[in-house]
Short mmCIF file of C-alpha atoms and ligand atoms in Angstrom, two decimals:
data_model
loop_
_atom_site.label_atom_id
_atom_site.label_comp_id
_atom_site.label_asym_id
_atom_site.label_seq_id
_atom_site.Cartn_x
_atom_site.Cartn_y
_atom_site.Cartn_z
CA MET Y 1 0.00 0.00 0.00
CA THR Y 2 2.83 2.37 0.80
CA ALA Y 3 5.34 0.42 -1.24
CA ASP Y 4 6.16 3.44 -3.40
CA ARG Y 5 6.64 5.74 -0.40
CA PRO Y 6 8.75 5.39 2.69
CA SER Y 7 6.89 4.62 5.93
CA PRO Y 8 6.09 6.69 7.85
CA HIS Y 9 5.17 9.73 5.77
CA LEU Y 10 2.63 12.54 5.68
CA ASP Y 11 0.32 12.86 2.67
CA LEU Y 12 -0.80 16.45 2.33
CA ASP Y 13 -3.63 17.50 0.01
CA LEU Y 14 -3.39 21.14 -1.05
CA ALA Y 15 -6.97 21.28 -2.36
CA THR Y 16 -8.12 20.59 1.20
CA VAL Y 17 -5.94 23.42 2.53
CA ARG Y 18 -7.46 25.73 -0.06
CA ARG Y 19 -10.99 24.67 0.83
CA ALA Y 20 -10.31 25.25 4.55
CA TYR Y 21 -8.90 28.72 3.81
CA ARG Y 22 -11.89 29.67 1.64
CA THR Y 23 -14.34 28.36 4.24
CA MET Y 24 -12.71 30.49 6.91
CA ARG Y 25 -12.79 33.52 4.59
CA ASN Y 26 -16.51 32.96 4.11
CA VAL Y 27 -17.39 32.59 7.78
CA LEU Y 28 -15.16 35.49 8.88
CA PRO Y 29 -15.90 38.03 6.17
CA GLY Y 30 -13.76 41.16 6.28
CA ILE Y 31 -11.30 39.58 8.70
CA GLU Y 32 -7.71 39.33 7.47
CA LEU Y 33 -6.36 35.80 7.91
CA CYS Y 34 -2.71 35.49 8.92
CA TYR Y 35 -1.76 31.82 8.62
CA ALA Y 36 0.29 30.71 11.65
CA VAL Y 37 3.25 29.22 9.80
CA LYS Y 38 4.33 26.87 12.57
CA ALA Y 39 1.27 24.64 12.03
CA ASN Y 40 2.77 23.42 8.75
CA PRO Y 41 5.56 25.42 7.14
CA HIS Y 42 5.75 23.33 3.94
CA PRO Y 43 6.73 25.66 1.07
CA ASP Y 44 3.82 24.43 -1.09
CA VAL Y 45 1.33 25.29 1.68
CA LEU Y 46 2.80 28.78 1.98
CA ALA Y 47 2.81 29.31 -1.81
CA LEU Y 48 -0.82 28.20 -2.05
CA LEU Y 49 -1.85 30.59 0.72
CA VAL Y 50 0.12 33.45 -0.86
CA ALA Y 51 -1.83 32.79 -4.08
CA GLU Y 52 -5.08 32.84 -2.08
CA GLY Y 53 -4.19 36.26 -0.67
CA ALA Y 54 -3.42 35.17 2.89
CA SER Y 55 -1.21 37.04 5.32
CA PHE Y 56 1.15 35.23 7.71
CA ASP Y 57 1.86 35.05 11.42
CA LEU Y 58 5.48 34.13 12.07
CA ALA Y 59 7.73 33.55 15.03
CA SER Y 60 11.34 33.30 13.86
CA VAL Y 61 13.83 34.28 11.19
CA GLY Y 62 13.42 30.82 9.67
CA GLU Y 63 9.69 31.33 9.24
CA LEU Y 64 10.30 34.84 7.91
CA ASP Y 65 12.61 33.45 5.22
CA LEU Y 66 10.10 30.73 4.29
CA CYS Y 67 7.33 33.31 3.85
CA LEU Y 68 9.49 35.60 1.72
CA LEU Y 69 10.64 32.64 -0.42
CA ALA Y 70 7.00 31.69 -0.95
CA GLY Y 71 6.35 35.21 -2.28
CA ALA Y 72 4.60 36.79 0.71
CA ARG Y 73 4.60 40.58 0.83
CA PRO Y 74 6.31 42.06 3.92
CA ALA Y 75 3.17 44.12 4.55
CA GLY Y 76 1.28 40.87 5.03
CA LEU Y 77 3.68 39.54 7.65
CA SER Y 78 2.98 39.81 11.36
CA TRP Y 79 5.60 38.83 13.96
CA GLY Y 80 3.32 37.18 16.50
CA ASN Y 81 5.87 35.76 18.90
CA PRO Y 82 6.25 37.99 21.98
CA VAL Y 83 9.62 36.34 22.73
CA LYS Y 84 12.20 37.89 20.38
CA LYS Y 85 15.94 38.24 20.16
CA VAL Y 86 17.54 41.49 19.06
CA THR Y 87 18.72 39.65 15.94
CA ASP Y 88 15.12 38.57 15.19
CA VAL Y 89 13.86 42.13 15.34
CA ARG Y 90 16.69 43.40 13.16
CA ALA Y 91 16.06 40.70 10.55
CA ALA Y 92 12.36 41.56 10.58
CA ARG Y 93 13.08 45.25 10.13
CA ALA Y 94 15.51 44.54 7.28
CA ALA Y 95 12.83 42.46 5.55
CA GLY Y 96 10.22 45.22 5.91
CA VAL Y 97 8.06 43.64 8.61
CA THR Y 98 6.21 46.38 10.48
CA ARG Y 99 3.70 44.54 12.66
CA PHE Y 100 4.65 42.91 15.97
CA THR Y 101 2.92 41.36 18.96
CA THR Y 102 4.29 42.09 22.41
CA ASP Y 103 3.37 41.30 26.02
CA ALA Y 104 6.20 42.53 28.27
CA PRO Y 105 7.82 45.90 29.03
CA ALA Y 106 11.32 44.79 28.00
CA ASP Y 107 10.02 43.60 24.64
CA VAL Y 108 8.20 46.92 24.08
CA ASP Y 109 11.48 48.72 24.79
CA LEU Y 110 13.35 46.43 22.38
CA LEU Y 111 10.84 47.22 19.62
CA ALA Y 112 10.95 50.95 20.39
CA ARG Y 113 14.74 50.89 20.07
CA GLU Y 114 15.04 48.67 16.98
CA VAL Y 115 11.93 49.40 14.90
CA PRO Y 116 10.78 52.91 15.78
CA GLY Y 117 7.29 53.63 14.49
CA ALA Y 118 6.40 49.93 14.09
CA THR Y 119 2.83 48.80 14.62
CA VAL Y 120 2.51 46.84 17.84
CA GLY Y 121 -0.33 44.88 19.37
CA VAL Y 122 -0.42 43.72 22.97
CA ARG Y 123 -1.36 40.13 23.68
CA LEU Y 124 -3.77 39.73 26.58
CA ALA Y 125 -3.67 36.68 28.81
CA VAL Y 126 -7.17 35.27 28.47
CA GLY Y 127 -8.76 32.13 29.85
CA ASP Y 128 -7.75 29.08 27.81
CA ASP Y 129 -10.12 26.59 29.47
CA GLY Y 130 -11.53 24.36 26.76
CA SER Y 131 -8.23 24.25 24.88
CA ALA Y 132 -6.65 20.84 24.32
CA THR Y 133 -3.21 22.47 24.41
CA PRO Y 134 -3.51 25.48 26.76
CA PHE Y 135 -0.75 28.08 27.04
CA ALA Y 136 -1.20 27.93 30.83
CA GLY Y 137 0.17 31.36 31.61
CA LYS Y 138 3.17 31.33 29.27
CA PHE Y 139 2.03 34.41 27.30
CA GLY Y 140 0.00 37.53 27.72
CA ALA Y 141 -0.55 40.59 29.87
CA SER Y 142 -3.34 41.30 32.32
CA GLU Y 143 -5.81 44.03 31.38
CA ASP Y 144 -3.99 46.50 33.66
CA GLU Y 145 -0.64 45.54 32.17
CA ALA Y 146 -2.01 45.79 28.62
CA VAL Y 147 -3.13 49.37 29.23
CA ALA Y 148 0.32 50.20 30.60
CA LEU Y 149 2.12 48.41 27.76
CA LEU Y 150 0.15 50.26 25.09
CA GLU Y 151 0.88 53.56 26.84
CA ARG Y 152 4.54 52.63 27.10
CA ALA Y 153 4.64 51.73 23.39
CA ARG Y 154 3.06 55.04 22.41
CA ALA Y 155 5.42 56.99 24.65
CA GLY Y 156 8.32 55.08 23.06
CA GLY Y 157 7.41 56.19 19.55
CA LEU Y 158 5.68 53.01 18.45
CA ASP Y 159 2.27 52.85 16.80
CA ALA Y 160 0.33 51.29 19.69
CA ALA Y 161 -2.33 50.04 17.34
CA GLY Y 162 -3.48 46.68 18.57
CA ILE Y 163 -4.90 44.49 21.26
CA GLY Y 164 -5.32 40.74 20.90
CA PHE Y 165 -5.22 37.29 22.42
CA HIS Y 166 -4.97 33.57 21.71
CA VAL Y 167 -7.64 31.46 23.38
CA GLY Y 168 -5.51 28.29 23.30
CA SER Y 169 -5.07 25.85 20.47
CA GLN Y 170 -7.78 23.32 19.62
CA GLN Y 171 -10.24 25.46 21.59
CA ARG Y 172 -13.53 23.58 21.82
CA ASP Y 173 -15.64 26.29 23.46
CA PRO Y 174 -16.70 29.11 21.10
CA ARG Y 175 -17.51 31.28 24.14
CA ALA Y 176 -13.76 31.56 24.76
CA TRP Y 177 -13.54 34.04 21.86
CA ALA Y 178 -16.53 36.00 23.08
CA ARG Y 179 -15.03 36.39 26.57
CA ALA Y 180 -11.68 37.39 25.08
CA VAL Y 181 -13.26 40.02 22.79
CA ASP Y 182 -15.02 41.42 25.88
CA ALA Y 183 -11.66 41.66 27.67
CA ALA Y 184 -10.09 43.44 24.69
CA ALA Y 185 -13.02 45.85 24.58
CA ARG Y 186 -12.52 46.68 28.29
CA VAL Y 187 -8.89 47.58 27.58
CA ALA Y 188 -9.96 49.68 24.60
CA ALA Y 189 -12.51 51.54 26.73
CA ARG Y 190 -9.85 52.37 29.31
CA LEU Y 191 -7.60 53.87 26.66
CA GLY Y 192 -10.31 56.27 25.49
CA ALA Y 193 -9.03 58.37 22.61
CA HIS Y 194 -6.04 56.03 22.24
CA ALA Y 195 -8.14 52.86 21.97
CA PRO Y 196 -6.42 50.30 19.71
CA ARG Y 197 -7.73 50.24 16.15
CA GLU Y 198 -6.76 46.59 15.47
CA LEU Y 199 -7.99 43.44 17.18
CA ASN Y 200 -5.99 40.22 16.86
CA LEU Y 201 -8.36 37.29 17.38
CA GLY Y 202 -5.48 34.81 17.42
CA GLY Y 203 -5.79 31.15 16.48
CA GLY Y 204 -7.24 28.19 18.32
CA PHE Y 205 -9.92 27.20 15.79
CA PRO Y 206 -10.39 23.46 16.36
CA THR Y 207 -10.42 20.49 14.02
CA THR Y 208 -12.02 17.08 14.38
CA HIS Y 209 -10.17 14.49 16.40
CA ALA Y 210 -11.26 11.45 18.41
CA GLY Y 211 -12.46 11.82 21.98
CA GLY Y 212 -15.34 14.24 22.03
CA PRO Y 213 -17.29 16.65 19.87
CA THR Y 214 -15.67 19.70 18.30
CA PRO Y 215 -17.54 22.82 17.23
CA ASP Y 216 -17.05 23.69 13.59
CA VAL Y 217 -15.32 26.86 12.58
CA ASP Y 218 -18.70 28.44 11.84
CA ALA Y 219 -19.72 28.24 15.51
CA CYS Y 220 -16.47 29.97 16.54
CA ALA Y 221 -16.95 32.58 13.83
CA ALA Y 222 -20.54 33.25 14.95
CA ALA Y 223 -19.37 33.78 18.55
CA ILE Y 224 -16.75 36.24 17.30
CA ARG Y 225 -19.18 38.12 15.05
CA HIS Y 226 -21.73 38.45 17.87
CA ALA Y 227 -19.10 39.65 20.34
CA LEU Y 228 -17.80 42.26 17.87
CA ALA Y 229 -21.33 43.43 17.14
CA ALA Y 230 -22.06 43.78 20.87
CA HIS Y 231 -19.23 46.32 21.23
CA ALA Y 232 -19.62 48.04 17.86
CA ALA Y 233 -21.42 51.07 19.27
CA HIS Y 234 -18.26 52.04 21.19
CA TRP Y 235 -15.40 50.26 19.46
CA ARG Y 236 -14.95 49.09 15.88
CA PRO Y 237 -11.44 47.71 15.52
CA ARG Y 238 -10.12 46.17 12.31
CA PRO Y 239 -10.06 42.47 13.23
CA PHE Y 240 -7.58 39.88 12.01
CA ALA Y 241 -7.08 36.25 12.95
CA GLU Y 242 -4.16 33.82 13.04
CA PRO Y 243 -5.53 30.36 12.23
CA GLY Y 244 -2.97 27.57 12.08
CA ARG Y 245 -4.35 24.12 12.80
CA ALA Y 246 -7.75 24.74 11.21
CA LEU Y 247 -6.25 25.49 7.79
CA VAL Y 248 -4.03 22.42 7.46
CA ALA Y 249 -5.02 19.61 9.86
CA ASP Y 250 -7.67 18.00 7.67
CA ALA Y 251 -5.36 18.09 4.66
CA GLY Y 252 -2.95 15.59 6.18
CA VAL Y 253 -2.98 11.82 6.59
CA LEU Y 254 0.02 10.36 8.37
CA ARG Y 255 0.65 6.83 7.09
CA ALA Y 256 2.63 4.51 9.33
CA GLU Y 257 3.22 0.81 9.72
CA VAL Y 258 2.86 -1.72 12.54
CA VAL Y 259 6.27 -2.99 13.67
CA LEU Y 260 5.38 -5.22 16.61
CA VAL Y 261 2.35 -6.44 18.54
CA ALA Y 262 2.98 -7.78 22.05
CA GLN Y 263 1.09 -8.62 25.24
CA ARG Y 264 2.46 -6.90 28.32
CA ALA Y 265 0.88 -7.16 31.78
CA GLY Y 266 -2.48 -8.04 30.31
CA ARG Y 267 -2.58 -5.27 27.70
CA ARG Y 268 -2.02 -5.44 23.95
CA TRP Y 269 0.78 -3.13 22.87
CA VAL Y 270 1.01 -2.03 19.26
CA TYR Y 271 4.34 -0.51 18.23
CA LEU Y 272 4.40 1.64 15.11
CA ASP Y 273 7.26 3.00 13.00
CA VAL Y 274 6.13 6.52 13.96
CA GLY Y 275 6.01 8.05 17.42
CA ARG Y 276 6.48 11.12 19.57
CA TYR Y 277 9.75 12.00 17.83
CA GLN Y 278 8.72 11.60 14.17
CA GLY Y 279 5.95 14.17 14.34
CA LEU Y 280 3.36 12.97 16.83
CA ALA Y 281 4.44 15.48 19.49
CA GLU Y 282 0.84 16.49 20.19
CA THR Y 283 0.18 13.07 21.71
CA GLU Y 284 2.12 14.36 24.74
CA GLY Y 285 -0.23 14.10 27.70
CA GLU Y 286 -2.64 12.52 25.18
CA MET Y 287 -3.75 16.09 24.37
CA ILE Y 288 -4.68 15.25 20.79
CA VAL Y 289 -6.17 11.85 20.07
CA TYR Y 290 -6.10 11.27 16.34
CA ARG Y 291 -8.74 9.35 14.46
CA LEU Y 292 -7.14 6.14 13.21
CA ARG Y 293 -7.79 3.95 10.18
CA THR Y 294 -6.41 0.51 9.34
CA PRO Y 295 -7.02 -0.04 5.63
CA GLY Y 296 -7.60 -3.69 4.77
CA ARG Y 297 -8.34 -4.70 8.37
CA ASP Y 298 -11.98 -4.24 9.26
CA GLY Y 299 -12.62 -7.07 11.71
CA GLU Y 300 -13.35 -6.96 15.42
CA THR Y 301 -11.33 -4.44 17.44
CA GLY Y 302 -9.94 -4.36 20.95
CA PRO Y 303 -8.16 -1.87 23.18
CA VAL Y 304 -4.46 -1.21 22.70
CA VAL Y 305 -1.60 0.76 24.10
CA LEU Y 306 -0.14 2.54 21.06
CA ALA Y 307 3.61 3.12 21.15
CA GLY Y 308 6.34 4.58 18.98
CA PRO Y 309 9.47 2.82 17.79
CA THR Y 310 12.24 4.54 19.74
CA CYS Y 311 14.03 3.40 22.90
CA ASP Y 312 12.57 6.27 24.93
CA GLY Y 313 10.04 5.47 27.67
CA ASP Y 314 8.08 8.63 26.81
CA ASP Y 315 7.58 7.43 23.27
CA VAL Y 316 4.10 6.05 24.00
CA LEU Y 317 1.28 7.73 22.11
CA TYR Y 318 -1.79 6.50 23.99
CA ARG Y 319 -1.98 4.58 27.25
CA ASP Y 320 -5.16 6.04 28.76
CA ALA Y 321 -7.17 7.09 25.70
CA ASP Y 322 -9.72 4.59 24.48
CA VAL Y 323 -7.86 3.47 21.34
CA ARG Y 324 -9.12 0.30 19.67
CA LEU Y 325 -7.54 -1.48 16.74
CA PRO Y 326 -8.39 -4.71 14.89
CA LEU Y 327 -7.54 -7.87 16.79
CA ASP Y 328 -5.80 -9.35 13.74
CA LEU Y 329 -3.48 -6.37 13.30
CA ALA Y 330 -0.01 -7.59 12.38
CA PRO Y 331 3.46 -6.27 11.55
CA GLY Y 332 3.50 -4.57 8.15
CA ASP Y 333 -0.12 -3.39 8.37
CA VAL Y 334 -0.75 0.28 7.64
CA VAL Y 335 -2.15 2.56 10.32
CA GLU Y 336 -3.40 5.98 9.19
CA PHE Y 337 -3.65 9.03 11.45
CA LEU Y 338 -6.35 11.37 10.11
CA GLY Y 339 -6.38 15.12 10.58
CA ALA Y 340 -2.59 15.07 10.89
CA GLY Y 341 -1.66 17.98 8.62
CA ALA Y 342 -0.99 20.37 11.53
CA TYR Y 343 1.79 20.25 14.09
CA THR Y 344 3.31 16.98 12.87
CA SER Y 345 6.01 17.22 10.19
CA SER Y 346 7.51 20.37 11.72
CA TYR Y 347 7.74 18.73 15.14
CA ALA Y 348 9.75 15.71 13.97
CA SER Y 349 13.26 15.35 15.41
CA VAL Y 350 16.18 15.42 12.99
CA GLY Y 351 17.36 11.93 13.84
CA PHE Y 352 16.58 10.61 17.31
CA ASN Y 353 17.58 6.92 17.40
CA GLY Y 354 18.65 7.30 13.78
CA LEU Y 355 15.10 7.78 12.55
CA PRO Y 356 14.72 10.49 9.89
CA PRO Y 357 12.31 13.44 10.11
CA LEU Y 358 8.82 12.77 8.74
CA PRO Y 359 8.75 13.28 4.96
CA THR Y 360 5.78 15.05 3.32
CA HIS Y 361 4.25 14.06 -0.01
CA VAL Y 362 2.18 16.87 -1.43
CA ARG Y 363 -0.84 16.36 -3.66
CA GLN Y 364 -1.03 19.53 -5.74
CA VAL Y 365 -4.25 21.33 -6.59
CA GLN Y 366 -5.42 20.33 -10.03
CA HIS Y 367 -5.72 23.36 -12.24
CA VAL Y 368 -8.59 22.90 -14.62
CA PRO Y 369 -10.65 25.42 -16.58
CA HIS Y 370 -14.06 26.38 -15.18
CA GLU Y 371 -12.93 25.73 -11.66
CA THR Y 372 -15.53 26.86 -9.14
CA PRO Y 373 -14.31 29.13 -6.38
CA GLU Y 374 -15.57 26.71 -3.73
CA GLU Y 375 -14.10 23.39 -4.77
CA GLY Y 376 -10.65 22.08 -5.43
CA GLY Y 377 -10.21 19.80 -8.38
CA ILE Y 378 -12.69 19.35 -11.16
CA ASP Y 379 -15.77 21.45 -11.71
CA HIS Y 380 -18.76 19.18 -11.97
CA HIS Y 381 -21.31 21.91 -12.59
CA THR Y 382 -20.10 23.79 -15.65
CA PRO Y 383 -20.84 22.04 -18.93
CA GLN Y 384 -17.91 21.75 -21.32
CA HIS Y 385 -18.13 23.87 -24.46
C1 PLP Q 1 0.49 28.87 17.18
C2 PLP Q 1 -0.10 30.22 17.09
C3 PLP Q 1 -1.25 30.44 16.34
C4 PLP Q 1 -2.03 29.32 15.67
O1 PLP Q 1 -2.76 28.61 16.59
P1 PLP Q 1 -3.77 27.46 16.13
O2 PLP Q 1 -4.31 26.95 17.40
O3 PLP Q 1 -2.99 26.45 15.37
O4 PLP Q 1 -4.81 28.09 15.28
C5 PLP Q 1 -1.72 31.72 16.21
N1 PLP Q 1 -1.09 32.77 16.83
C6 PLP Q 1 0.02 32.60 17.57
C7 PLP Q 1 0.66 33.77 18.18
C8 PLP Q 1 0.54 31.33 17.73
O5 PLP Q 1 1.63 31.15 18.48
#
C-alpha cells in the first residue's frame, strides 16, 4: 500500500488546505487571515496561501525566510511571537516587517529601540479553558498591564495600534472568543481616545479528532461576530485572525506501519514506525487523540496501548485514551492518522535513534478550466463547451 513511499510519511492534500482557507474567509468576512506558519511550514502550503491572498503570522527568522521565499509581501507579515531576540527584530526590520505582537515591558522597549514607528499589538492573557493544548500562563498581559504596555509603546514612539489574544489551540468552546473580545473591549474603553484600532483574534480554531465533539469553525466565527457586534457602538477595531491548525489539519494523513504487537501485563501493545519523535508530538499528555484507520483490516477491534518505535520510555502515544484497533493487526499493516496535517512534520526530530524526520508528499491542486471558487479539483457543474 505504501510500497512506493517510505513509511512513515505525511500525505498532504493542497486542495483541502485551499478549501479550509476559503471556508474560513466565508465565515469570517472582512477579517484578514494570517496563517500561523508553525502549524505546517511546507513551502507548497505557503505558496498556495500566498496565491489565495493570505497574510502570515510568524515567530522566527526561519519562518520569515520561508514566507518571503513563498512570495509573501512584507506588509502581510505579522511577527506574532512575543519572545524575540535582538537579531530577530533586526532581521524583521531589514525584511520590511512592520507589525509585531508584544506582552512585556522589556520587549516593548526592544521594539521601540530597533523598529521605531512599528505597529505593535499587545497580547492579553485570556482564559484558555476548553483548549486541548492550553498556554497555561506562558504568554499575555493582564488588562492593567495591557493598558500600561500600550501607553509605554506610544510613549516610546511606536504605533500602539493593537490588542489581541490567543484562546488556546484546539479550543472547543466558542464562548472563549466572546469572553476574550469582551476583555479586549474593556482595555480599549480604558484607553479612550487612544483605543487600539486593530484586534488580533489569534488562532485556536479546532479540528475534528477522536475523543469528544468539536464545534465547527462556523460556531467559533458566529461567537466572534456576535461579540464584535455587541461592542460596535463604542469600538470598531479592524479584526484579524491567526488560524494555524484549522487550515491544514484536515489536509494531512500520516501513514505509518505496525512494527510489533505484544502482550504486556495483560494489555495489547502495538508498536508503530512513527512516534512522539517523528511528528506525533501532540500526543504528549494525550492532548490530541487522532482518528485512526487501518485499511484492509476491518474485523473486530480491541483496546491497545499505542507506542512509537524509539528506545525512549516517553515514546508512548496513547496509554489512557480509548484506542481500539483490529484484533488481527499484524506487523507490516498500515495505520493511518487522520487530521494530521498540523503540528506533525515540523515537530519531527532530525534523527533521534537514527530515525529520519517525517517526509511530506504533497498532492497539488489540479488546475482545470471552469474551476468553481468553492471546490478544489474538477468542476462538476459547468458544462464543457
Ligand atoms: C500557534 C499560534 C497560532 C495558531 O494557533 P492554532 O491553534 O494552530 O490556530 C496563532 N497565533 C500565535 C501567536 C501562535 O503562536
